[in-house]
Each structure stands twice: as C-alpha cells, then as structure tokens.
Short mmCIF file of C-alpha atoms in Angstrom, two decimals:
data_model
loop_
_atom_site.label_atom_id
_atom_site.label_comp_id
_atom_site.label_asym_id
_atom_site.label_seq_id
_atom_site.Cartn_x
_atom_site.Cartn_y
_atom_site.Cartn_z
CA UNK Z 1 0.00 0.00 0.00
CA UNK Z 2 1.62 3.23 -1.16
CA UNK Z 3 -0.45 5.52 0.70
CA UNK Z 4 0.88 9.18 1.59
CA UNK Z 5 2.08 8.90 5.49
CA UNK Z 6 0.15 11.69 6.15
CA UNK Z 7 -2.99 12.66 5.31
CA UNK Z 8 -4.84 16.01 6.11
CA UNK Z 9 -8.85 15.81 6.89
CA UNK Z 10 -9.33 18.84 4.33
CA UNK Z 11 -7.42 16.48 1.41
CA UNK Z 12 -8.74 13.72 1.79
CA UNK Z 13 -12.19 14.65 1.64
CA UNK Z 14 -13.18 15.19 -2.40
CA UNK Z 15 -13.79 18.49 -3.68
CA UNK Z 16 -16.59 19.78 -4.54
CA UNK Z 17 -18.15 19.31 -7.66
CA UNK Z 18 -18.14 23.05 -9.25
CA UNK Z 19 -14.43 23.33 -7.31
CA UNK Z 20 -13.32 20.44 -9.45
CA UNK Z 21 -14.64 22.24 -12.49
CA UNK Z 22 -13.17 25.77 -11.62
CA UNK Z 23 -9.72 24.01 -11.00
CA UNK Z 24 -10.18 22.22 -14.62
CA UNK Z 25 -11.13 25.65 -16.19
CA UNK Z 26 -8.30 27.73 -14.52
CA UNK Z 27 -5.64 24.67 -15.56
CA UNK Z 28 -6.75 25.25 -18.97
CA UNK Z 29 -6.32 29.31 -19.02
CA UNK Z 30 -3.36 28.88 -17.35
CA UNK Z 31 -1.67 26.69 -19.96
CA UNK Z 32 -3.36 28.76 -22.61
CA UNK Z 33 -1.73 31.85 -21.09
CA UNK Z 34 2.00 29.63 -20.96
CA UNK Z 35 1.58 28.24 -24.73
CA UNK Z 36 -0.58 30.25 -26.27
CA UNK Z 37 -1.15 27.61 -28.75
CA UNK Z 38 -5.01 27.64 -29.15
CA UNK Z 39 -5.93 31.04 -28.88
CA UNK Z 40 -3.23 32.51 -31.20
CA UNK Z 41 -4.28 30.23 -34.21
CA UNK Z 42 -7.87 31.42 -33.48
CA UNK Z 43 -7.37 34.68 -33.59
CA UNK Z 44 -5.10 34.82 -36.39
CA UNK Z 45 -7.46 32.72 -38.21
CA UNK Z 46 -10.03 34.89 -37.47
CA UNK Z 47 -8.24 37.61 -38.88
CA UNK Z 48 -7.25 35.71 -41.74
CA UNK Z 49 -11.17 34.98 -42.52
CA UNK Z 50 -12.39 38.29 -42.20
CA UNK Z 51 -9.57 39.53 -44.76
CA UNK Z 52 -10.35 36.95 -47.09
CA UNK Z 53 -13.95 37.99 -47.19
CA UNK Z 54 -12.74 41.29 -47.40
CA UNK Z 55 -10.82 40.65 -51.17
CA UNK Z 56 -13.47 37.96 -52.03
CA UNK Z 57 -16.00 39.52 -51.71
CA UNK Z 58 -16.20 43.41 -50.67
CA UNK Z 59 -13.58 44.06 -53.75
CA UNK Z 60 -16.12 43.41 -55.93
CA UNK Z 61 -18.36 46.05 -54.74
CA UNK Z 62 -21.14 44.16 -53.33
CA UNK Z 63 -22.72 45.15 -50.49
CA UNK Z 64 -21.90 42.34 -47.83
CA UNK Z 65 -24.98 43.41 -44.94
CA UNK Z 66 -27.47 40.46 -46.45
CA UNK Z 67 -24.97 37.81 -46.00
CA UNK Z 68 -23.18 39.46 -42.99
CA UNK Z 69 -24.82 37.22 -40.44
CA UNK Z 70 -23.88 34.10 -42.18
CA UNK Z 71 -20.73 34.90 -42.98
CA UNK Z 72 -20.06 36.23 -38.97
CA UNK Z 73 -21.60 33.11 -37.38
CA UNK Z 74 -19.79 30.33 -40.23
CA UNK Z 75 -16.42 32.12 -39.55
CA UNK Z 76 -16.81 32.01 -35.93
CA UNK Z 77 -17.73 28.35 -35.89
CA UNK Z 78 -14.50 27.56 -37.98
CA UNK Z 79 -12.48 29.17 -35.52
CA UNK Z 80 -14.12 27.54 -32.68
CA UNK Z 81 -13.33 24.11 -34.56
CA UNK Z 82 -9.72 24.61 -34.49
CA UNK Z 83 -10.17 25.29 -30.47
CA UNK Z 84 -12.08 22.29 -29.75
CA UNK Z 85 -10.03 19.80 -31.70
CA UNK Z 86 -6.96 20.51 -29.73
CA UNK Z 87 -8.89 20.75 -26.49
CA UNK Z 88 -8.70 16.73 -25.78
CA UNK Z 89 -6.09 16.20 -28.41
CA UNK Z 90 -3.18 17.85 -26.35
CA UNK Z 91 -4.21 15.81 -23.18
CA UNK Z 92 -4.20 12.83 -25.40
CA UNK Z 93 -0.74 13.67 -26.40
CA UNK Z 94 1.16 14.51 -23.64
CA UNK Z 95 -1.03 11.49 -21.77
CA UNK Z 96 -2.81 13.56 -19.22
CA UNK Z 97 -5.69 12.79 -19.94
CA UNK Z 98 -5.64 9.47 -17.70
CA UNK Z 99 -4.62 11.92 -14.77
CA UNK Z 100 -7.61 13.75 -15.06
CA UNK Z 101 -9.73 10.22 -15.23
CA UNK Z 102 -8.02 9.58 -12.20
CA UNK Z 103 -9.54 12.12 -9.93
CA UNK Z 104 -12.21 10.00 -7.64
CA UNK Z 105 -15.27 12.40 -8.94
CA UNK Z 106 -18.22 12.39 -11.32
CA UNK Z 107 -16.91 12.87 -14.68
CA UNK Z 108 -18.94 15.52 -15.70
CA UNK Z 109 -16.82 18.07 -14.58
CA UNK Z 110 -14.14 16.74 -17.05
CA UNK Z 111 -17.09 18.18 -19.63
CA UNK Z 112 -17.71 21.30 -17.90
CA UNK Z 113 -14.68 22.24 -17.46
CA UNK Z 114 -13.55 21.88 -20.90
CA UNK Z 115 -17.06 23.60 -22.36
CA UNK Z 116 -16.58 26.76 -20.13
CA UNK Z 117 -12.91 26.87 -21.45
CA UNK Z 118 -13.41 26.58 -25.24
CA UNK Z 119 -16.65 28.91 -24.67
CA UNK Z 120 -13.69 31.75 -23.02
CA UNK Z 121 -11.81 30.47 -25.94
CA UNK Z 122 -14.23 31.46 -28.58
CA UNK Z 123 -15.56 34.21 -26.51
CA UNK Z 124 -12.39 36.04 -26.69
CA UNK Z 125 -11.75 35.29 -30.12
CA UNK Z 126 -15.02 37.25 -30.68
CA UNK Z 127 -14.75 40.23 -28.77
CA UNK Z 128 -11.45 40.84 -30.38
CA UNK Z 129 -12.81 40.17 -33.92
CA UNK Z 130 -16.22 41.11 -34.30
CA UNK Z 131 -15.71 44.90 -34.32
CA UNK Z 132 -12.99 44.18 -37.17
CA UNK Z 133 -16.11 42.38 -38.93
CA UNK Z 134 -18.43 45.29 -38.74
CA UNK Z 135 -15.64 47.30 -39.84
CA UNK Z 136 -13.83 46.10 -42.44
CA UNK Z 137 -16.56 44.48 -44.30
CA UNK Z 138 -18.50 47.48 -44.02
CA UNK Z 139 -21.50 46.82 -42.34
CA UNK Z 140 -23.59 49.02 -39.75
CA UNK Z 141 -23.57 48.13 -36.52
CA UNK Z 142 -26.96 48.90 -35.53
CA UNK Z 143 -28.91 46.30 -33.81
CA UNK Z 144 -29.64 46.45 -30.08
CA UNK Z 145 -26.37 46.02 -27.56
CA UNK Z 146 -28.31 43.80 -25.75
CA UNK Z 147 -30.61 41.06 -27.55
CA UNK Z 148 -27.40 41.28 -30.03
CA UNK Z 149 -24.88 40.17 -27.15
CA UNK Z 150 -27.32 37.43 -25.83
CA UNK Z 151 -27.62 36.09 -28.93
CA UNK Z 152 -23.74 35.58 -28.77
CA UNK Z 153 -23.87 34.16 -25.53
CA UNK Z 154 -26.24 31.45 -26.75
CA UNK Z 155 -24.95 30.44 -30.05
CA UNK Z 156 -21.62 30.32 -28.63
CA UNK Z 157 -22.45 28.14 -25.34
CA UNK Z 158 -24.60 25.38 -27.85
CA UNK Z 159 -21.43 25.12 -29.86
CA UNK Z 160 -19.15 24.90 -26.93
CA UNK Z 161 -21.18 22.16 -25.61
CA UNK Z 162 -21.93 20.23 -28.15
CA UNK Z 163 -18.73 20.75 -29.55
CA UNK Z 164 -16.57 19.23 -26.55
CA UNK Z 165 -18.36 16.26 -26.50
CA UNK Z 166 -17.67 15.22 -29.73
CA UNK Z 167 -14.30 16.24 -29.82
CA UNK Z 168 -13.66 14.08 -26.95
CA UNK Z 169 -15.36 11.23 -29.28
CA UNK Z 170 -13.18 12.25 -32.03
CA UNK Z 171 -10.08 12.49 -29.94
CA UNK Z 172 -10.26 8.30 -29.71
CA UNK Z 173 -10.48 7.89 -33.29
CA UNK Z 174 -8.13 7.43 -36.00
CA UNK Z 175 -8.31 10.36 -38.07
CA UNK Z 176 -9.43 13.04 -35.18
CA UNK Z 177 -9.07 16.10 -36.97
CA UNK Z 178 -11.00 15.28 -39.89
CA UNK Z 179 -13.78 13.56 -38.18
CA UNK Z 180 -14.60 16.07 -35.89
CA UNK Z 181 -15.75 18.86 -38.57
CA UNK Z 182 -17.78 16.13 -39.69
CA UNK Z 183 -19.69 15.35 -36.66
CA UNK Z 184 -20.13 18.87 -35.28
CA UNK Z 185 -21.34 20.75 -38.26
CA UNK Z 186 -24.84 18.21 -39.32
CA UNK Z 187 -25.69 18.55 -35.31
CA UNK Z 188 -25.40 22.62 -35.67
CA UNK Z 189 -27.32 23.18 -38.32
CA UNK Z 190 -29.68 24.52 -36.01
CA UNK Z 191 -28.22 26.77 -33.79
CA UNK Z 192 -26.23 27.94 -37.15
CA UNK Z 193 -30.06 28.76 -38.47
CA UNK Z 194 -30.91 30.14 -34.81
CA UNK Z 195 -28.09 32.35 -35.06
CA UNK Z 196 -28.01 33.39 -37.94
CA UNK Z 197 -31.84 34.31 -38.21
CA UNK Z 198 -31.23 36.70 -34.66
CA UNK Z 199 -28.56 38.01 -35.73
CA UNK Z 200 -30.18 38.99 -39.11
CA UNK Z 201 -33.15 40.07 -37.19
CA UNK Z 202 -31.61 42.61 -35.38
CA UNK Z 203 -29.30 43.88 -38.14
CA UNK Z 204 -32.41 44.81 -39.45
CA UNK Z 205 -31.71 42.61 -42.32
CA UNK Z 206 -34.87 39.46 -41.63
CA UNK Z 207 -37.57 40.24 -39.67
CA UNK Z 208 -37.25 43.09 -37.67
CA UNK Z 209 -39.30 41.14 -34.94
CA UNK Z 210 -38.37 38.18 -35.60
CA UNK Z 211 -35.22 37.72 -33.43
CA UNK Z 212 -37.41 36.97 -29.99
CA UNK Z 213 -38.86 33.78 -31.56
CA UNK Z 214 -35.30 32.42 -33.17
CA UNK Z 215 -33.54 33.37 -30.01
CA UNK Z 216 -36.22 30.88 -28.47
CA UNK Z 217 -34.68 28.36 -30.61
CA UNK Z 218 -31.43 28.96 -29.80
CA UNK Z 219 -32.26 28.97 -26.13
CA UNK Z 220 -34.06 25.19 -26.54
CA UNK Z 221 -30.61 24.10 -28.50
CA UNK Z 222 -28.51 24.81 -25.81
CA UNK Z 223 -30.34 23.29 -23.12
CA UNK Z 224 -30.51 20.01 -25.02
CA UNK Z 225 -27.35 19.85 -26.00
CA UNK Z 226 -26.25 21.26 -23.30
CA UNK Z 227 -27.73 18.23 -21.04
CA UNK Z 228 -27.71 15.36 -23.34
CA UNK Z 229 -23.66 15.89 -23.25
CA UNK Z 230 -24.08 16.24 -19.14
CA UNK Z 231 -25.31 12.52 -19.82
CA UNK Z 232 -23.53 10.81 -22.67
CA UNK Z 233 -19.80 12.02 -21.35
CA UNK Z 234 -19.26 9.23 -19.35
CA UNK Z 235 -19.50 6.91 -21.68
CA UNK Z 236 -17.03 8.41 -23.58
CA UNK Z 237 -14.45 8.31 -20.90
CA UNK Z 238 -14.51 4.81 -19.75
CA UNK Z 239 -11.43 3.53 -20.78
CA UNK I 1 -40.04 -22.81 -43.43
CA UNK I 2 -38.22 -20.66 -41.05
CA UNK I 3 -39.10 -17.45 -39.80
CA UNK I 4 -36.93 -16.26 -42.36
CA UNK I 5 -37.65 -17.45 -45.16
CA UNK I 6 -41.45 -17.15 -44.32
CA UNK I 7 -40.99 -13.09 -43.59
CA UNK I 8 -38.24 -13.28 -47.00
CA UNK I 9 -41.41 -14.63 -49.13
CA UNK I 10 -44.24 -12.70 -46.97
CA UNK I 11 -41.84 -9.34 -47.80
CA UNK I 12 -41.68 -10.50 -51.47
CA UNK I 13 -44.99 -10.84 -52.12
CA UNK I 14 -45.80 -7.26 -50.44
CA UNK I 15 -43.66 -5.54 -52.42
CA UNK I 16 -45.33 -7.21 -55.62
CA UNK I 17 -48.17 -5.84 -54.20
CA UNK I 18 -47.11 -2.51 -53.81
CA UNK I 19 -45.83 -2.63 -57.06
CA UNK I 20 -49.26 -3.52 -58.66
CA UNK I 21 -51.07 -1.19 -56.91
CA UNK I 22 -48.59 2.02 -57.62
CA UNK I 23 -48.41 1.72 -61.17
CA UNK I 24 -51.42 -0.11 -62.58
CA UNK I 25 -53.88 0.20 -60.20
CA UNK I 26 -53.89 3.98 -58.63
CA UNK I 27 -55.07 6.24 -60.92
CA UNK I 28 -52.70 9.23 -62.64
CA UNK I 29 -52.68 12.25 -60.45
CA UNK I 30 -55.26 15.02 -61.81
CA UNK I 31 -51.81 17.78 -62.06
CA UNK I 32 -48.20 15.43 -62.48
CA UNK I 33 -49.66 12.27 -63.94
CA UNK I 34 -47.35 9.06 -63.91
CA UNK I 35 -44.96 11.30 -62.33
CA UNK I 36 -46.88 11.09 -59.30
CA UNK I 37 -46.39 7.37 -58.86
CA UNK I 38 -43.20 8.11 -57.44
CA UNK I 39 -44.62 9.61 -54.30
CA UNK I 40 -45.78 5.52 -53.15
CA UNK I 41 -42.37 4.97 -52.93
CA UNK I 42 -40.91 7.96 -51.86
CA UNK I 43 -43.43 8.13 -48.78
CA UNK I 44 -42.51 4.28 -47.76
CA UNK I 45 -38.85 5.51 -47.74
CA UNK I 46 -39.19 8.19 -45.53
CA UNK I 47 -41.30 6.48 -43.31
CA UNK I 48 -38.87 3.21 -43.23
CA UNK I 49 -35.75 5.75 -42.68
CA UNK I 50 -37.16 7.57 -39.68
CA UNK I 51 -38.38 4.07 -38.26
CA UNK I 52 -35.03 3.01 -38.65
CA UNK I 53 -33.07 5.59 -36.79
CA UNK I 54 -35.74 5.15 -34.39
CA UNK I 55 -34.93 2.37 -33.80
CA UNK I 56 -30.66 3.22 -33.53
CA UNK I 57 -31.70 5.35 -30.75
CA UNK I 58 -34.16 2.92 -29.35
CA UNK I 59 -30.68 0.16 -29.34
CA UNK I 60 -28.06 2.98 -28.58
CA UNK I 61 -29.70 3.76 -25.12
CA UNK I 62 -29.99 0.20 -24.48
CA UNK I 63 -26.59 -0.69 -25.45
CA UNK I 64 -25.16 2.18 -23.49
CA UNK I 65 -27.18 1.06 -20.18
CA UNK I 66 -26.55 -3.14 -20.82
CA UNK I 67 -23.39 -3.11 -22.16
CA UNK I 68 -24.83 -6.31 -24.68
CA UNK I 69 -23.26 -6.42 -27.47
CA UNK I 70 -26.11 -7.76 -29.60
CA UNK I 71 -27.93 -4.04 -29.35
CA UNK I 72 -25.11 -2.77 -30.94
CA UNK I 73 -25.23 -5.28 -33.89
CA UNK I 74 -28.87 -3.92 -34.01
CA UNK I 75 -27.66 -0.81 -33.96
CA UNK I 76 -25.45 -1.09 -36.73
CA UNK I 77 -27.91 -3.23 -39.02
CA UNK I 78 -30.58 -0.54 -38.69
CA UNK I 79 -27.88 2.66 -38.87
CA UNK I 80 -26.86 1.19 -42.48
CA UNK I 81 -30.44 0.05 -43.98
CA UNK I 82 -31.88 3.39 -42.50
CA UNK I 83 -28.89 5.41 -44.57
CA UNK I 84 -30.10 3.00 -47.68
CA UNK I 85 -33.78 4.06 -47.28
CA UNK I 86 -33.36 7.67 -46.59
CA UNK I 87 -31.12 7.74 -49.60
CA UNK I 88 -33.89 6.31 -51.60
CA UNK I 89 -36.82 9.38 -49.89
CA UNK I 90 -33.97 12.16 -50.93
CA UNK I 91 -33.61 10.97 -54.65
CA UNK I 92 -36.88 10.09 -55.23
CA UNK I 93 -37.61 13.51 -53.43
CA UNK I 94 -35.17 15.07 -56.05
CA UNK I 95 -36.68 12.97 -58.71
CA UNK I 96 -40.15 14.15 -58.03
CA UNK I 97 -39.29 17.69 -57.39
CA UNK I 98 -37.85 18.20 -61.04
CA UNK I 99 -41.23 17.53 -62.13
CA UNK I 100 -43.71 19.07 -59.84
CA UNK I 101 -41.08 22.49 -58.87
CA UNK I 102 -38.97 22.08 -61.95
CA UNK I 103 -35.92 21.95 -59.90
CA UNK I 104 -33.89 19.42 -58.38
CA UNK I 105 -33.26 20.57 -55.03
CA UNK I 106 -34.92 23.07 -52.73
CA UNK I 107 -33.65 24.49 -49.29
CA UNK I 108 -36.87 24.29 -47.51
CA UNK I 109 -37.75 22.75 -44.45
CA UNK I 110 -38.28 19.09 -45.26
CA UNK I 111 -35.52 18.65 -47.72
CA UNK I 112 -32.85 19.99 -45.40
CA UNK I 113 -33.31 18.21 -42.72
CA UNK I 114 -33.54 15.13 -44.16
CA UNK I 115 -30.78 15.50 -46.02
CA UNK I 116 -28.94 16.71 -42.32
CA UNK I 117 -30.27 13.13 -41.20
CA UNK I 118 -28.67 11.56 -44.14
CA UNK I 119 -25.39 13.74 -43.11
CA UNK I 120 -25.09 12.76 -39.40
CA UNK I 121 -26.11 8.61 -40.01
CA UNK I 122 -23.19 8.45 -42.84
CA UNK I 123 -21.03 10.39 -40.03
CA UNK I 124 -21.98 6.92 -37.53
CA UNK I 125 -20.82 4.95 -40.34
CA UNK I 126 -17.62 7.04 -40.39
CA UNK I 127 -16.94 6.67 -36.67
CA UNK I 128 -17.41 2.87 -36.70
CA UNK I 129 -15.04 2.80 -39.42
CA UNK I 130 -12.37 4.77 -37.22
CA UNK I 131 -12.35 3.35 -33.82
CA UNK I 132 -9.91 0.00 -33.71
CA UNK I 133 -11.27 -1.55 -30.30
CA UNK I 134 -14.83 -2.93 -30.98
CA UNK I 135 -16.31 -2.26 -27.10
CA UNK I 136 -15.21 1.37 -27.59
CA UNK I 137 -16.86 1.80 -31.13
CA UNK I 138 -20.12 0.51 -30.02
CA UNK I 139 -19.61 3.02 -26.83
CA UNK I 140 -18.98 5.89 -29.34
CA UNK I 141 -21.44 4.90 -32.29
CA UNK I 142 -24.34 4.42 -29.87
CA UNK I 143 -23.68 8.18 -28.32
CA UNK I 144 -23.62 9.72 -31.53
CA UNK I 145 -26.79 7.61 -32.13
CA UNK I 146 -28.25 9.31 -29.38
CA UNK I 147 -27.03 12.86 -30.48
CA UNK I 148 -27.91 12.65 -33.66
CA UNK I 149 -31.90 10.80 -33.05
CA UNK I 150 -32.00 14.48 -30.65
CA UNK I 151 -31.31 16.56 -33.25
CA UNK I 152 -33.98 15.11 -35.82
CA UNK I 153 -36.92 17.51 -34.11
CA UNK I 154 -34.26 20.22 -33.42
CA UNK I 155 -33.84 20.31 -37.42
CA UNK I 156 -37.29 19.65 -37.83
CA UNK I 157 -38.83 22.64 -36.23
CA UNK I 158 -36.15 24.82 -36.25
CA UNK I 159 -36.84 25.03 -40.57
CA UNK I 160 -40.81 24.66 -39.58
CA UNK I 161 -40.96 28.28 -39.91
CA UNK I 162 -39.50 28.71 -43.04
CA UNK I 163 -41.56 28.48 -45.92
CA UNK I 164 -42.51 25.46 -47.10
CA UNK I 165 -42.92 24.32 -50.65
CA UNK I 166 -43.05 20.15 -49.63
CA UNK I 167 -46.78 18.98 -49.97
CA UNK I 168 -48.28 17.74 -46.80
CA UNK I 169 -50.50 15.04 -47.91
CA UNK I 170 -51.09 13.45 -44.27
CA UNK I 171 -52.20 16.13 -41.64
CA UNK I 172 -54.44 16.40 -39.06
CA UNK I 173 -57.63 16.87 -41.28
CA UNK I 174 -56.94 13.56 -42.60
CA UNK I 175 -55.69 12.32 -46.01
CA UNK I 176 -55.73 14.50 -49.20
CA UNK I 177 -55.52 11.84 -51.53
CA UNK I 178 -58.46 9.87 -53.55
CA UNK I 179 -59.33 5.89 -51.51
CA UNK I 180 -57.08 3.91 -54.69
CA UNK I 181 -54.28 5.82 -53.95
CA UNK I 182 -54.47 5.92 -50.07
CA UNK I 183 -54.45 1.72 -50.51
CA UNK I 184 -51.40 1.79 -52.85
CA UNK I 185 -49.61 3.90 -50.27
CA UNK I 186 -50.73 2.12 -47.21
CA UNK I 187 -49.63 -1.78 -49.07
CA UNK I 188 -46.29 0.73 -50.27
CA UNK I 189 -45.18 1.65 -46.72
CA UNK I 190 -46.16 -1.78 -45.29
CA UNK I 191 -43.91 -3.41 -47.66
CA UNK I 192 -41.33 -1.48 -47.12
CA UNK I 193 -41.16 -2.22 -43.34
CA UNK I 194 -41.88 -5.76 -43.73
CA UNK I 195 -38.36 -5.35 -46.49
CA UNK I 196 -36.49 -3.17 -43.62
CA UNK I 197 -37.36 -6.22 -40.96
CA UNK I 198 -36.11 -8.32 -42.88
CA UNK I 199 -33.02 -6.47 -44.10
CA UNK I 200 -32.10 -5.73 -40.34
CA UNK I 201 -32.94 -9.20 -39.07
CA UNK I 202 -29.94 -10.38 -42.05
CA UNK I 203 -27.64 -7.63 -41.22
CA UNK I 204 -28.01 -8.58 -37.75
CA UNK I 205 -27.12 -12.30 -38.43
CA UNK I 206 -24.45 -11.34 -40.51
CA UNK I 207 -22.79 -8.48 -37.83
CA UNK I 208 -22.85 -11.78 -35.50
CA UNK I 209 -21.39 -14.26 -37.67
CA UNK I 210 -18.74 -11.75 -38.13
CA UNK I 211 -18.25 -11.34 -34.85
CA UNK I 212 -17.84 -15.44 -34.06
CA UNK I 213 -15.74 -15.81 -37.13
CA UNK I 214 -13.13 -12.74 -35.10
CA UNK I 215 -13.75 -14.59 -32.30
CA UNK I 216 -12.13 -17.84 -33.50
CA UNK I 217 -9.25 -16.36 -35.29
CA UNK I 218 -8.47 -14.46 -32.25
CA UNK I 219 -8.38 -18.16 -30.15
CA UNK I 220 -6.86 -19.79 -33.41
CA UNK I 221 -3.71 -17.21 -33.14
CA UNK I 222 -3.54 -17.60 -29.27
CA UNK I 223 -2.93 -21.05 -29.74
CA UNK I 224 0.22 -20.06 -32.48
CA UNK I 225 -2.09 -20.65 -35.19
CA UNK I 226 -1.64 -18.28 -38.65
CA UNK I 227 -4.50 -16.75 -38.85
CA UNK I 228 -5.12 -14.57 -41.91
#
C-alpha cells in the first residue's frame, strides 16, 4: 500500500463538484496563457477569414450586410473548430488525460470544465474580432447592444457544448481532426439557423421582430445539447 | 419454413403488391400524372428511414445502459439500412421535385433536414469505421446515435418556420388523396417495413457471424495458429 504517510482531513475529503470544475477551467487558461497555442491560431485565423472575405467579396463592390450574419456566425464556428479539436487532443498527447480520469469524482466536470474553457476560448476570439467584422466588411452596426450580445452568448455556449463532447469522441479515433468537422457541423445546423436568423433580425436585415422567436430556438438548443452531453460524457471516458 | 424465409417470401410478395397497386392500379394524379407514382415509394422511404433511426436510438440507449453487445449489432444493421432508405426518400424527393417544382433541389424545411439526417447517419458509419477496439466503437457509435436521433426535431422545427414548398399530404384533417391511392400507399409503406425487418434481421445475423468468425481467429492465433 503506497499511501501518503500523512494525510490532512481537508485532502482527503473530495472536492466539490463546481471546485473540481473551476480548478479544470483555470488549468486550462493557465496553460493557454503559458503556450498560447489555441488562442493565437484562433485569432489569427479569425483575422485571416475576415480579410479573405474582405478581397473575395467586398472588392467586388457588393454590399456584404445580407450575408453578414452568415458569414459572422460560419467564420466564428471555424475558428471555434480549431479550439475544440486541440482541447482533448493535447491531453491525449502529452497522456494527461488518464490523470484527469483519475480524480475519484463524477466525470462531468471533465465536460464542464472543458465547455466553459473553449466557450472563453471562442468568446475572446469574438470580442477581439467582431468589431474588425463590422468594420472592415462594411456593415452598420446597428442592432440592439443587448438582444445582439445574448444572442452571442447562446450560439456560442450550444457550440461549446456540443462541440466538446464530440471532440472528446473524435479524440479516440483514427483520423481526429478530420472527423470532428464532420460530426459537429450536421448537429449545428440549427443553432447555425438560430443564429443566424437573430442576428439577421436585429441587423435589421430578416424580420425586424423576428429575433425573440429564433432566439427561443437557440435557447431550446442549448439546453438540449447542453444536457444530453451532461449525460452521454461518461461513456465516452470509460477507458 | 423458417421465420426467415417465411418473412423473406411474406416481404416478397408485399412488395409485388405494392408494385401492382402504384403503377397499374392507382389512378394518374389530376396535375403530375405518372410522375406522381413516385410519391408511393418515396413516402414508404421516408417512413422506413425515420423508423429506422428510431430504432438506432431505441438500441443505442440500451446498449449504453446493458453493455450487450447484440444491441449494438442492431444498432449497426438498422444505422446502415436506415442510410439505404433515406437515400432512396432524398432521390426520389429530387426525382419528383424536377417535375412538380422544376428543380432538383430546394432548401426548404423538409428537404434539409432530411438530407442533415442523411449527413449525421453516414457520419456513424464514419466513426465505426475509425475506432480500432470494438467495445469502444459501439460506446462511441451508440452516443452519436443518441445525439444525432436528438437533433432530428431540433432540425425539424427549427426550418418549420420557413416556408414550405413540400406537400403535406397526411395532416391532421386527414388524407388529401383519392381511396385507390391511399391503398397503394398504405400496401407501399407496409412493404417497405416488412423489407427493412427483414433487411435488419440479415444484417443482424451477418454483424454476428462476423463477430464469431473474429472470435475464433483471435483463439486460433492464441494457440500459435496463422490466422489470416
């Protein structure tokens, strides 16, 4: 028996749940902050898609503010794909991943604590870029500040949700980094129409009073798939 | 006779009968004519591919909670005939909409998200294709199962209100079609489950018999065997 000689009360008793999770969360921004080798490529990538829509498409004169909210949300998603595949990937690779199986809890807060990270993940990506959206491809920011920043909020969460679970499905498989694009984007569809539709909505592009109804949808997306993940992790993690 | 070959020759004979009835004994539609015929067909498809990934869902949650492996062979069977039969709906859907839109494809409700169906059961397919270990592919095909059966009435109502152009032919104020044609499609959809049955029930024997032929070349090499 290779027990530690000494062992304090507070130790030895387990964590608490959310505790487990805010430890998992602040691991992740901390080794995001010492590599920098997820939310650099986002960014850049971000940048890189906005400029490309920029030449392709503003060069030719057209006026971009009927596709704007399609083009926003799709680019977004990318970028949050290259997030999520490295976000069980790396602990696959440097074989932590068994370390955090380890830890006598529910495994849930594996989930949760990966979700709320690649949501700060994205969420970052998008404050810094979505300003250089309006800007450079020349579209109006005029919708309400805040309907428009809910409607962030919830098409980001649905995709960081749904999003870590099945890149912790694809991590197992041969071929990860194709696969995953693969399974995320069918499942999205409709928080991509959800999203798109509110954000159109209150661009003033769709229906101007339309946004209440899609945001409804986009609200029902993330609480299923933000519980039927809760659920189906732990199969996923069983060795 | 077996059970098989009684439900091989029961399924047989159904589908002769839907045949008969489809295209000699329904009469023409009033607007597409013989073009119409398709719609026996492409109804019994639709119907046989939801059924079917019903019925994935229906064997994923009991695989995941039993940990028996035949649920996932039933699992597979029906993933792979479902794929067949909702490929059959979307081209006969294409088929018919050249004629009665003049266009092959449409982006409306109905369309998409069957085609988003077709999308995620192919990506199952893909998944059981990449995971080596079998325990952990059934594990992983029967949650995307899961995922993917959840997101059918997601799709489904989130494009409910677009506009749609896809008849509705069976709704709550009953059938809008003449008593001839309402029989042909009945016989048409019960064929086509009786042919899914029996489809799954082979797959199923098949995904076993695979599974005991592993088996002994696994035991076959333990003992220093060359198994190939």
């Amino acid at each position: 028996m290779n027990r530690p000689r000494s062992v304090s009360p507070e130790s030895s008793r387990p964590a608490g749940w959310w505790q487990q999770v805010a430890a998992l969360v602040w691991k992740e921004l901390r080794a995001e902050v010492r590599t920098r080798e997820t939310l650099t490529p986002m960014v850049v990538f971000a940048l890189v898609v906005v400029t490309v829509f920029g030449f392709g498409l503003r060069a030719t004169g057209t006026d971009l503010t009927p596709v704007f909210p399609g083009l926003l949300w799709i680019s977004f998603y990318f970028v949050g794909l290259l997030g999520l595949g490295r976000s069980f990937s790396s602990e696959r690779a440097q074989e932590t991943l068994a370390g955090l199986l380890l830890v006598p809890a529910d495994r849930s807060f594996i989930f949760v604590g990966k979700a709320l990270a690649n949501l700060v993940f994205l969420g970052v990506v998008e404050l810094i870029s979505l300003p250089l959206f309006f800007g450079l491809l020349g579209v109006p920011f005029t919708a309400p500040v805040l309907p428009f920043c809910a409607t962030m909020l919830l098409g980001t969460v649905g995709f960081a949700s749904i999003g870590t679970l099945l890149s912790a499905l694809a991590a197992h498989t041969r071929a990860a980094e194709m696969l995953l694009p693969v399974l995320v984007f069918p499942v999205l569809i409709p928080a991509v129409i959800g999203a798109v539709e509110t954000t159109a909505s209150l661009l003033g592009v769709g229906d101007p009073l339309g946004w209440k109804r899609w945001l409804g949808l986009l609200l029902a997306y993330d609480a299923l798939f933000v519980a039927l993940p809760l659920v189906l992790f732990e199969y996923l993690m069983e060795p | 006779m077996s059970t098989r070959g009684l439900l091989a020759w029961v399924t047989f004979v159904g589908i002769l009968a839907a045949l008969f009835l489809a295209f000699l004994y329904a009469p023409p539609d009033a607007k597409l004519g013989d073009t119409q015929r398709l719609f026996y067909f492409h109804v019994a498809s639709a119907w046989t591919g939801l059924l079917a990934f019903t019925v994935v869902c229906v064997a994923s949650i009991a695989y995941l909670r039993t940990g028996q492996a035949r649920w996932d062979r039933l699992a597979l069977a029906s993933t792979e005939v479902g794929l067949l039969f909702i490929t059959m709906a979307v081209i006969t859907g294409s088929i018919w909409a050249r004629f009665a839109w003049g266009t092959w494809w449409e982006w409306e409700p109905r369309l998409t998200s069957a085609f988003i169906l077709w999308l995620m059961y192919a990506a199952i397919l893909l998944v059981r294709n990449l995971v080596e270990e079998p325990e952990r592919r059934a594990r992983y095909a029967a949650v995307f199962g899961i995922i993917a059966f959840a997101d059918v009435p997601v799709v489904f109502m989130s494009v409910r209100w677009w506009r749609s152009v896809h008849p509705v032919v069976v709704s709550a104020a009953g059938l809008d079609l003449e008593p001839p044609m309402v029989l042909a499609m009945v016989v048409a959809v019960l064929a086509f489950t009786l042919l899914y049955v029996m489809l799954v029930g082979e797959r199923v024997r098949l995904a076993r018999l695979e599974q005991e032929l592993a088996e002994c070349k696994r035991a076959w090499r333990e003992e220093g065997g060359d198994a190939r």
